[in-house]
């Protein structure tokens, strides 16, 4: 059996699901004031001084601090049913189906949120490693449990959950520098839809 690791945003989807979920789950007022609070960081990101990992952490704090957990989980479930299907990359879905038909273990490894990814992955019979929002007394704190699941953390969590030597081969699919550490674990690497040939 092989292990097939898939990034989610811009790999399984053709756009950023996290951005779509922010718009879906937040009121216009929350979007406006939250946007103002992270504006300096967004400017820094566009200028290359701040990376996407730092932006995600600050967006989660601005968007989801004190958000009732039951309400956001309901939003996530509805989002996975009504919005995510329209964001899918059909070519990547076929690659997932091919792996499943061969009996491979398929895993989504994402920096996006479990509140909507978990529902989609359960429906597709796919394992999930991703960001989880911290909950206290029935509300989200805006912080991420165990930190952000990006860059080296993706590879770390994969290795914590799976013994790679137990698999015949490891496949990995990604689209950005956020996925480089995950791709480095794989025998067969696919980047932005193209296989990376490794010379011996």
PDB file of C-alpha atoms in Angstrom:
ATOM      1  CA  UNK A   1       0.000   0.000   0.000  1.00  0.00           C
ATOM      2  CA  UNK A   2       1.142   3.524  -0.823  1.00  0.00           C
ATOM      3  CA  UNK A   3       0.675   6.748   1.121  1.00  0.00           C
ATOM      4  CA  UNK A   4      -0.700   9.708  -0.870  1.00  0.00           C
ATOM      5  CA  UNK A   5      -0.377  13.152   0.724  1.00  0.00           C
ATOM      6  CA  UNK A   6      -2.398  16.032  -0.720  1.00  0.00           C
ATOM      7  CA  UNK A   7      -2.269  19.723   0.082  1.00  0.00           C
ATOM      8  CA  UNK A   8      -5.786  21.184  -0.046  1.00  0.00           C
ATOM      9  CA  UNK A   9      -5.889  24.841  -1.122  1.00  0.00           C
ATOM     10  CA  UNK A  10      -4.901  25.344  -4.765  1.00  0.00           C
ATOM     11  CA  UNK A  11      -4.131  21.635  -5.085  1.00  0.00           C
ATOM     12  CA  UNK A  12      -7.415  19.839  -4.432  1.00  0.00           C
ATOM     13  CA  UNK A  13      -9.162  23.179  -4.954  1.00  0.00           C
ATOM     14  CA  UNK A  14      -8.531  25.805  -7.620  1.00  0.00           C
ATOM     15  CA  UNK A  15      -8.639  28.682  -5.105  1.00  0.00           C
ATOM     16  CA  UNK A  16      -8.050  29.415  -1.417  1.00  0.00           C
ATOM     17  CA  UNK A  17     -10.789  27.802   0.685  1.00  0.00           C
ATOM     18  CA  UNK A  18      -9.669  29.592   3.857  1.00  0.00           C
ATOM     19  CA  UNK A  19     -10.403  33.007   2.307  1.00  0.00           C
ATOM     20  CA  UNK A  20     -13.797  31.771   1.135  1.00  0.00           C
ATOM     21  CA  UNK A  21     -14.596  30.457   4.613  1.00  0.00           C
ATOM     22  CA  UNK A  22     -13.708  33.770   6.242  1.00  0.00           C
ATOM     23  CA  UNK A  23     -16.217  35.526   3.975  1.00  0.00           C
ATOM     24  CA  UNK A  24     -18.803  32.800   4.505  1.00  0.00           C
ATOM     25  CA  UNK A  25     -18.619  32.646   8.299  1.00  0.00           C
ATOM     26  CA  UNK A  26     -18.110  36.315   9.241  1.00  0.00           C
ATOM     27  CA  UNK A  27     -20.566  39.197   9.232  1.00  0.00           C
ATOM     28  CA  UNK A  28     -19.767  42.228   7.099  1.00  0.00           C
ATOM     29  CA  UNK A  29     -18.999  44.177  10.282  1.00  0.00           C
ATOM     30  CA  UNK A  30     -16.599  41.493  11.494  1.00  0.00           C
ATOM     31  CA  UNK A  31     -14.919  41.356   8.091  1.00  0.00           C
ATOM     32  CA  UNK A  32     -14.491  45.130   8.088  1.00  0.00           C
ATOM     33  CA  UNK A  33     -13.062  45.529  11.582  1.00  0.00           C
ATOM     34  CA  UNK A  34     -11.062  42.319  11.393  1.00  0.00           C
ATOM     35  CA  UNK A  35      -9.618  43.444   8.083  1.00  0.00           C
ATOM     36  CA  UNK A  36      -8.550  46.756   9.570  1.00  0.00           C
ATOM     37  CA  UNK A  37      -6.804  45.024  12.469  1.00  0.00           C
ATOM     38  CA  UNK A  38      -4.694  42.837  10.179  1.00  0.00           C
ATOM     39  CA  UNK A  39      -4.174  45.439   7.439  1.00  0.00           C
ATOM     40  CA  UNK A  40      -0.548  46.197   8.447  1.00  0.00           C
ATOM     41  CA  UNK A  41       0.256  42.493   8.257  1.00  0.00           C
ATOM     42  CA  UNK A  42      -1.410  42.155   4.849  1.00  0.00           C
ATOM     43  CA  UNK A  43       0.679  45.056   3.573  1.00  0.00           C
ATOM     44  CA  UNK A  44       3.778  43.366   4.982  1.00  0.00           C
ATOM     45  CA  UNK A  45       2.784  40.137   3.235  1.00  0.00           C
ATOM     46  CA  UNK A  46       2.432  41.855  -0.125  1.00  0.00           C
ATOM     47  CA  UNK A  47       5.813  43.518   0.362  1.00  0.00           C
ATOM     48  CA  UNK A  48       7.406  40.190   1.245  1.00  0.00           C
ATOM     49  CA  UNK A  49       8.144  40.956   4.898  1.00  0.00           C
ATOM     50  CA  UNK A  50       5.482  38.627   6.316  1.00  0.00           C
ATOM     51  CA  UNK A  51       4.766  35.058   5.233  1.00  0.00           C
ATOM     52  CA  UNK A  52       1.419  33.319   4.795  1.00  0.00           C
ATOM     53  CA  UNK A  53       1.856  31.441   8.076  1.00  0.00           C
ATOM     54  CA  UNK A  54       2.003  34.673  10.078  1.00  0.00           C
ATOM     55  CA  UNK A  55      -1.037  36.000   8.205  1.00  0.00           C
ATOM     56  CA  UNK A  56      -3.096  32.858   8.952  1.00  0.00           C
ATOM     57  CA  UNK A  57      -2.374  33.102  12.668  1.00  0.00           C
ATOM     58  CA  UNK A  58      -3.436  36.750  12.831  1.00  0.00           C
ATOM     59  CA  UNK A  59      -6.504  36.245  10.664  1.00  0.00           C
ATOM     60  CA  UNK A  60      -7.692  33.440  12.954  1.00  0.00           C
ATOM     61  CA  UNK A  61      -7.259  35.666  16.011  1.00  0.00           C
ATOM     62  CA  UNK A  62      -9.139  38.543  14.399  1.00  0.00           C
ATOM     63  CA  UNK A  63     -11.900  36.381  12.932  1.00  0.00           C
ATOM     64  CA  UNK A  64     -12.660  33.663  15.454  1.00  0.00           C
ATOM     65  CA  UNK A  65     -11.836  34.943  18.946  1.00  0.00           C
ATOM     66  CA  UNK A  66     -14.980  34.445  21.110  1.00  0.00           C
ATOM     67  CA  UNK A  67     -16.856  32.827  18.201  1.00  0.00           C
ATOM     68  CA  UNK A  68     -19.284  30.211  19.651  1.00  0.00           C
ATOM     69  CA  UNK A  69     -17.918  26.793  18.741  1.00  0.00           C
ATOM     70  CA  UNK A  70     -21.288  25.196  17.955  1.00  0.00           C
ATOM     71  CA  UNK A  71     -22.167  28.023  15.582  1.00  0.00           C
ATOM     72  CA  UNK A  72     -18.856  27.877  13.708  1.00  0.00           C
ATOM     73  CA  UNK A  73     -19.005  24.094  13.434  1.00  0.00           C
ATOM     74  CA  UNK A  74     -22.462  24.425  11.865  1.00  0.00           C
ATOM     75  CA  UNK A  75     -21.087  27.035   9.471  1.00  0.00           C
ATOM     76  CA  UNK A  76     -18.220  24.704   8.599  1.00  0.00           C
ATOM     77  CA  UNK A  77     -20.534  21.801   7.863  1.00  0.00           C
ATOM     78  CA  UNK A  78     -22.731  23.928   5.599  1.00  0.00           C
ATOM     79  CA  UNK A  79     -19.681  25.432   3.892  1.00  0.00           C
ATOM     80  CA  UNK A  80     -18.336  21.966   3.109  1.00  0.00           C
ATOM     81  CA  UNK A  81     -21.665  21.014   1.503  1.00  0.00           C
ATOM     82  CA  UNK A  82     -22.520  24.197  -0.390  1.00  0.00           C
ATOM     83  CA  UNK A  83     -19.292  26.053  -1.213  1.00  0.00           C
ATOM     84  CA  UNK A  84     -16.428  23.545  -1.333  1.00  0.00           C
ATOM     85  CA  UNK A  85     -17.895  21.488  -4.212  1.00  0.00           C
ATOM     86  CA  UNK A  86     -17.648  24.578  -6.434  1.00  0.00           C
ATOM     87  CA  UNK A  87     -13.950  25.045  -5.605  1.00  0.00           C
ATOM     88  CA  UNK A  88     -12.773  21.564  -6.555  1.00  0.00           C
ATOM     89  CA  UNK A  89     -10.030  20.786  -9.077  1.00  0.00           C
ATOM     90  CA  UNK A  90     -11.456  17.844 -11.022  1.00  0.00           C
ATOM     91  CA  UNK A  91      -8.038  16.611 -12.153  1.00  0.00           C
ATOM     92  CA  UNK A  92      -6.832  16.299  -8.556  1.00  0.00           C
ATOM     93  CA  UNK A  93     -10.077  14.628  -7.476  1.00  0.00           C
ATOM     94  CA  UNK A  94      -9.413  12.006 -10.149  1.00  0.00           C
ATOM     95  CA  UNK A  95      -5.892  11.485  -8.794  1.00  0.00           C
ATOM     96  CA  UNK A  96      -7.381  10.940  -5.327  1.00  0.00           C
ATOM     97  CA  UNK A  97      -9.893   8.461  -6.749  1.00  0.00           C
ATOM     98  CA  UNK A  98      -7.095   6.595  -8.549  1.00  0.00           C
ATOM     99  CA  UNK A  99      -5.160   6.217  -5.307  1.00  0.00           C
ATOM    100  CA  UNK A 100      -8.254   5.036  -3.457  1.00  0.00           C
ATOM    101  CA  UNK A 101      -9.015   2.463  -6.164  1.00  0.00           C
ATOM    102  CA  UNK A 102      -5.507   1.052  -5.667  1.00  0.00           C
ATOM    103  CA  UNK A 103      -6.125   0.768  -1.931  1.00  0.00           C
ATOM    104  CA  UNK A 104      -3.693   3.550  -1.007  1.00  0.00           C
ATOM    105  CA  UNK A 105      -3.922   5.584   2.204  1.00  0.00           C
ATOM    106  CA  UNK A 106      -4.958   9.115   1.174  1.00  0.00           C
ATOM    107  CA  UNK A 107      -4.355  12.052   3.515  1.00  0.00           C
ATOM    108  CA  UNK A 108      -5.147  15.761   3.229  1.00  0.00           C
ATOM    109  CA  UNK A 109      -2.369  17.821   4.847  1.00  0.00           C
ATOM    110  CA  UNK A 110      -3.511  21.429   5.057  1.00  0.00           C
ATOM    111  CA  UNK A 111      -2.976  24.772   6.755  1.00  0.00           C
ATOM    112  CA  UNK A 112      -6.718  25.397   6.543  1.00  0.00           C
ATOM    113  CA  UNK A 113      -9.258  24.657   9.274  1.00  0.00           C
ATOM    114  CA  UNK A 114     -10.755  21.422  10.526  1.00  0.00           C
ATOM    115  CA  UNK A 115     -14.162  23.040  11.100  1.00  0.00           C
ATOM    116  CA  UNK A 116     -14.941  22.539   7.415  1.00  0.00           C
ATOM    117  CA  UNK A 117     -12.204  20.200   6.148  1.00  0.00           C
ATOM    118  CA  UNK A 118     -13.193  17.429   8.571  1.00  0.00           C
ATOM    119  CA  UNK A 119     -16.686  17.168   7.073  1.00  0.00           C
ATOM    120  CA  UNK A 120     -15.381  17.023   3.502  1.00  0.00           C
ATOM    121  CA  UNK A 121     -12.693  14.469   4.349  1.00  0.00           C
ATOM    122  CA  UNK A 122     -15.151  12.231   6.207  1.00  0.00           C
ATOM    123  CA  UNK A 123     -17.422  12.255   3.178  1.00  0.00           C
ATOM    124  CA  UNK A 124     -14.511  11.347   0.888  1.00  0.00           C
ATOM    125  CA  UNK A 125     -13.100   8.706   3.303  1.00  0.00           C
ATOM    126  CA  UNK A 126      -9.799  10.595   3.547  1.00  0.00           C
ATOM    127  CA  UNK A 127      -7.581  11.110   6.600  1.00  0.00           C
ATOM    128  CA  UNK A 128      -6.869  14.684   7.694  1.00  0.00           C
ATOM    129  CA  UNK A 129      -3.981  16.627   9.188  1.00  0.00           C
ATOM    130  CA  UNK A 130      -4.723  20.355   9.482  1.00  0.00           C
ATOM    131  CA  UNK A 131      -5.120  23.430  11.650  1.00  0.00           C
ATOM    132  CA  UNK A 132      -7.469  23.155  14.621  1.00  0.00           C
ATOM    133  CA  UNK A 133      -8.902  26.136  16.449  1.00  0.00           C
ATOM    134  CA  UNK A 134      -8.573  26.153  20.232  1.00  0.00           C
ATOM    135  CA  UNK A 135     -11.852  25.971  22.205  1.00  0.00           C
ATOM    136  CA  UNK A 136     -12.439  27.169  25.766  1.00  0.00           C
ATOM    137  CA  UNK A 137     -15.793  27.176  27.545  1.00  0.00           C
ATOM    138  CA  UNK A 138     -17.768  26.741  24.345  1.00  0.00           C
ATOM    139  CA  UNK A 139     -16.055  29.443  22.299  1.00  0.00           C
ATOM    140  CA  UNK A 140     -13.003  29.621  20.084  1.00  0.00           C
ATOM    141  CA  UNK A 141     -10.058  31.602  21.402  1.00  0.00           C
ATOM    142  CA  UNK A 142      -8.745  32.513  17.955  1.00  0.00           C
ATOM    143  CA  UNK A 143      -5.551  30.565  18.639  1.00  0.00           C
ATOM    144  CA  UNK A 144      -4.479  27.403  16.826  1.00  0.00           C
ATOM    145  CA  UNK A 145      -4.087  24.151  18.762  1.00  0.00           C
ATOM    146  CA  UNK A 146      -0.461  23.020  18.459  1.00  0.00           C
ATOM    147  CA  UNK A 147       0.408  26.011  16.254  1.00  0.00           C
ATOM    148  CA  UNK A 148       0.099  26.441  12.498  1.00  0.00           C
ATOM    149  CA  UNK A 149       0.212  23.329  10.311  1.00  0.00           C
ATOM    150  CA  UNK A 150       2.445  24.769   7.610  1.00  0.00           C
ATOM    151  CA  UNK A 151       5.935  24.406   6.192  1.00  0.00           C
ATOM    152  CA  UNK A 152       8.114  22.101   8.389  1.00  0.00           C
ATOM    153  CA  UNK A 153       5.148  21.438  10.677  1.00  0.00           C
ATOM    154  CA  UNK A 154       3.379  19.596   7.849  1.00  0.00           C
ATOM    155  CA  UNK A 155       6.242  17.121   7.585  1.00  0.00           C
ATOM    156  CA  UNK A 156       6.512  16.813  11.366  1.00  0.00           C
ATOM    157  CA  UNK A 157       2.834  15.943  11.821  1.00  0.00           C
ATOM    158  CA  UNK A 158       2.906  13.458   8.943  1.00  0.00           C
ATOM    159  CA  UNK A 159       5.846  11.638  10.530  1.00  0.00           C
ATOM    160  CA  UNK A 160       4.162  11.691  13.943  1.00  0.00           C
ATOM    161  CA  UNK A 161       1.031  10.036  12.548  1.00  0.00           C
ATOM    162  CA  UNK A 162       2.472   7.615   9.984  1.00  0.00           C
ATOM    163  CA  UNK A 163       5.518   5.340   9.826  1.00  0.00           C
ATOM    164  CA  UNK A 164       6.584   6.113   6.270  1.00  0.00           C
ATOM    165  CA  UNK A 165       8.664   2.939   6.061  1.00  0.00           C
ATOM    166  CA  UNK A 166       5.447   0.900   6.377  1.00  0.00           C
ATOM    167  CA  UNK A 167       4.357   2.027   2.902  1.00  0.00           C
ATOM    168  CA  UNK A 168       5.590   0.776  -0.465  1.00  0.00           C
ATOM    169  CA  UNK A 169       5.907   4.357  -1.723  1.00  0.00           C
ATOM    170  CA  UNK A 170       4.959   7.868  -0.658  1.00  0.00           C
ATOM    171  CA  UNK A 171       3.289  10.297  -3.080  1.00  0.00           C
ATOM    172  CA  UNK A 172       2.904  14.007  -2.320  1.00  0.00           C
ATOM    173  CA  UNK A 173       0.983  16.735  -4.143  1.00  0.00           C
ATOM    174  CA  UNK A 174       1.448  20.451  -3.440  1.00  0.00           C
ATOM    175  CA  UNK A 175       1.516  23.884  -5.026  1.00  0.00           C
ATOM    176  CA  UNK A 176       3.565  26.299  -2.908  1.00  0.00           C
ATOM    177  CA  UNK A 177       6.646  26.670  -0.664  1.00  0.00           C
ATOM    178  CA  UNK A 178       4.303  25.761   2.214  1.00  0.00           C
ATOM    179  CA  UNK A 179       4.407  22.205   0.824  1.00  0.00           C
ATOM    180  CA  UNK A 180       8.155  21.805   0.231  1.00  0.00           C
ATOM    181  CA  UNK A 181       8.844  19.951   3.494  1.00  0.00           C
ATOM    182  CA  UNK A 182       5.974  17.552   2.784  1.00  0.00           C
ATOM    183  CA  UNK A 183       7.196  16.962  -0.766  1.00  0.00           C
ATOM    184  CA  UNK A 184      10.670  16.187   0.575  1.00  0.00           C
ATOM    185  CA  UNK A 185       9.226  13.115   2.340  1.00  0.00           C
ATOM    186  CA  UNK A 186       7.892  11.618  -0.883  1.00  0.00           C
ATOM    187  CA  UNK A 187       9.256   9.158  -3.413  1.00  0.00           C
ATOM    188  CA  UNK A 188       6.958  10.675  -6.041  1.00  0.00           C
ATOM    189  CA  UNK A 189       6.494  14.448  -5.885  1.00  0.00           C
ATOM    190  CA  UNK A 190       3.927  16.509  -7.794  1.00  0.00           C
ATOM    191  CA  UNK A 191       4.204  20.303  -7.722  1.00  0.00           C
ATOM    192  CA  UNK A 192       1.576  22.541  -9.328  1.00  0.00           C
ATOM    193  CA  UNK A 193       0.282  19.550 -11.264  1.00  0.00           C
ATOM    194  CA  UNK A 194       3.645  18.423 -12.639  1.00  0.00           C
ATOM    195  CA  UNK A 195       5.732  15.495 -11.438  1.00  0.00           C
ATOM    196  CA  UNK A 196       9.179  16.471 -10.197  1.00  0.00           C
ATOM    197  CA  UNK A 197      11.714  14.021 -11.564  1.00  0.00           C
ATOM    198  CA  UNK A 198      14.520  13.350  -9.114  1.00  0.00           C
ATOM    199  CA  UNK A 199      17.824  12.365 -10.703  1.00  0.00           C
ATOM    200  CA  UNK A 200      19.758   9.502  -9.141  1.00  0.00           C
TER     201      UNK A 200
END
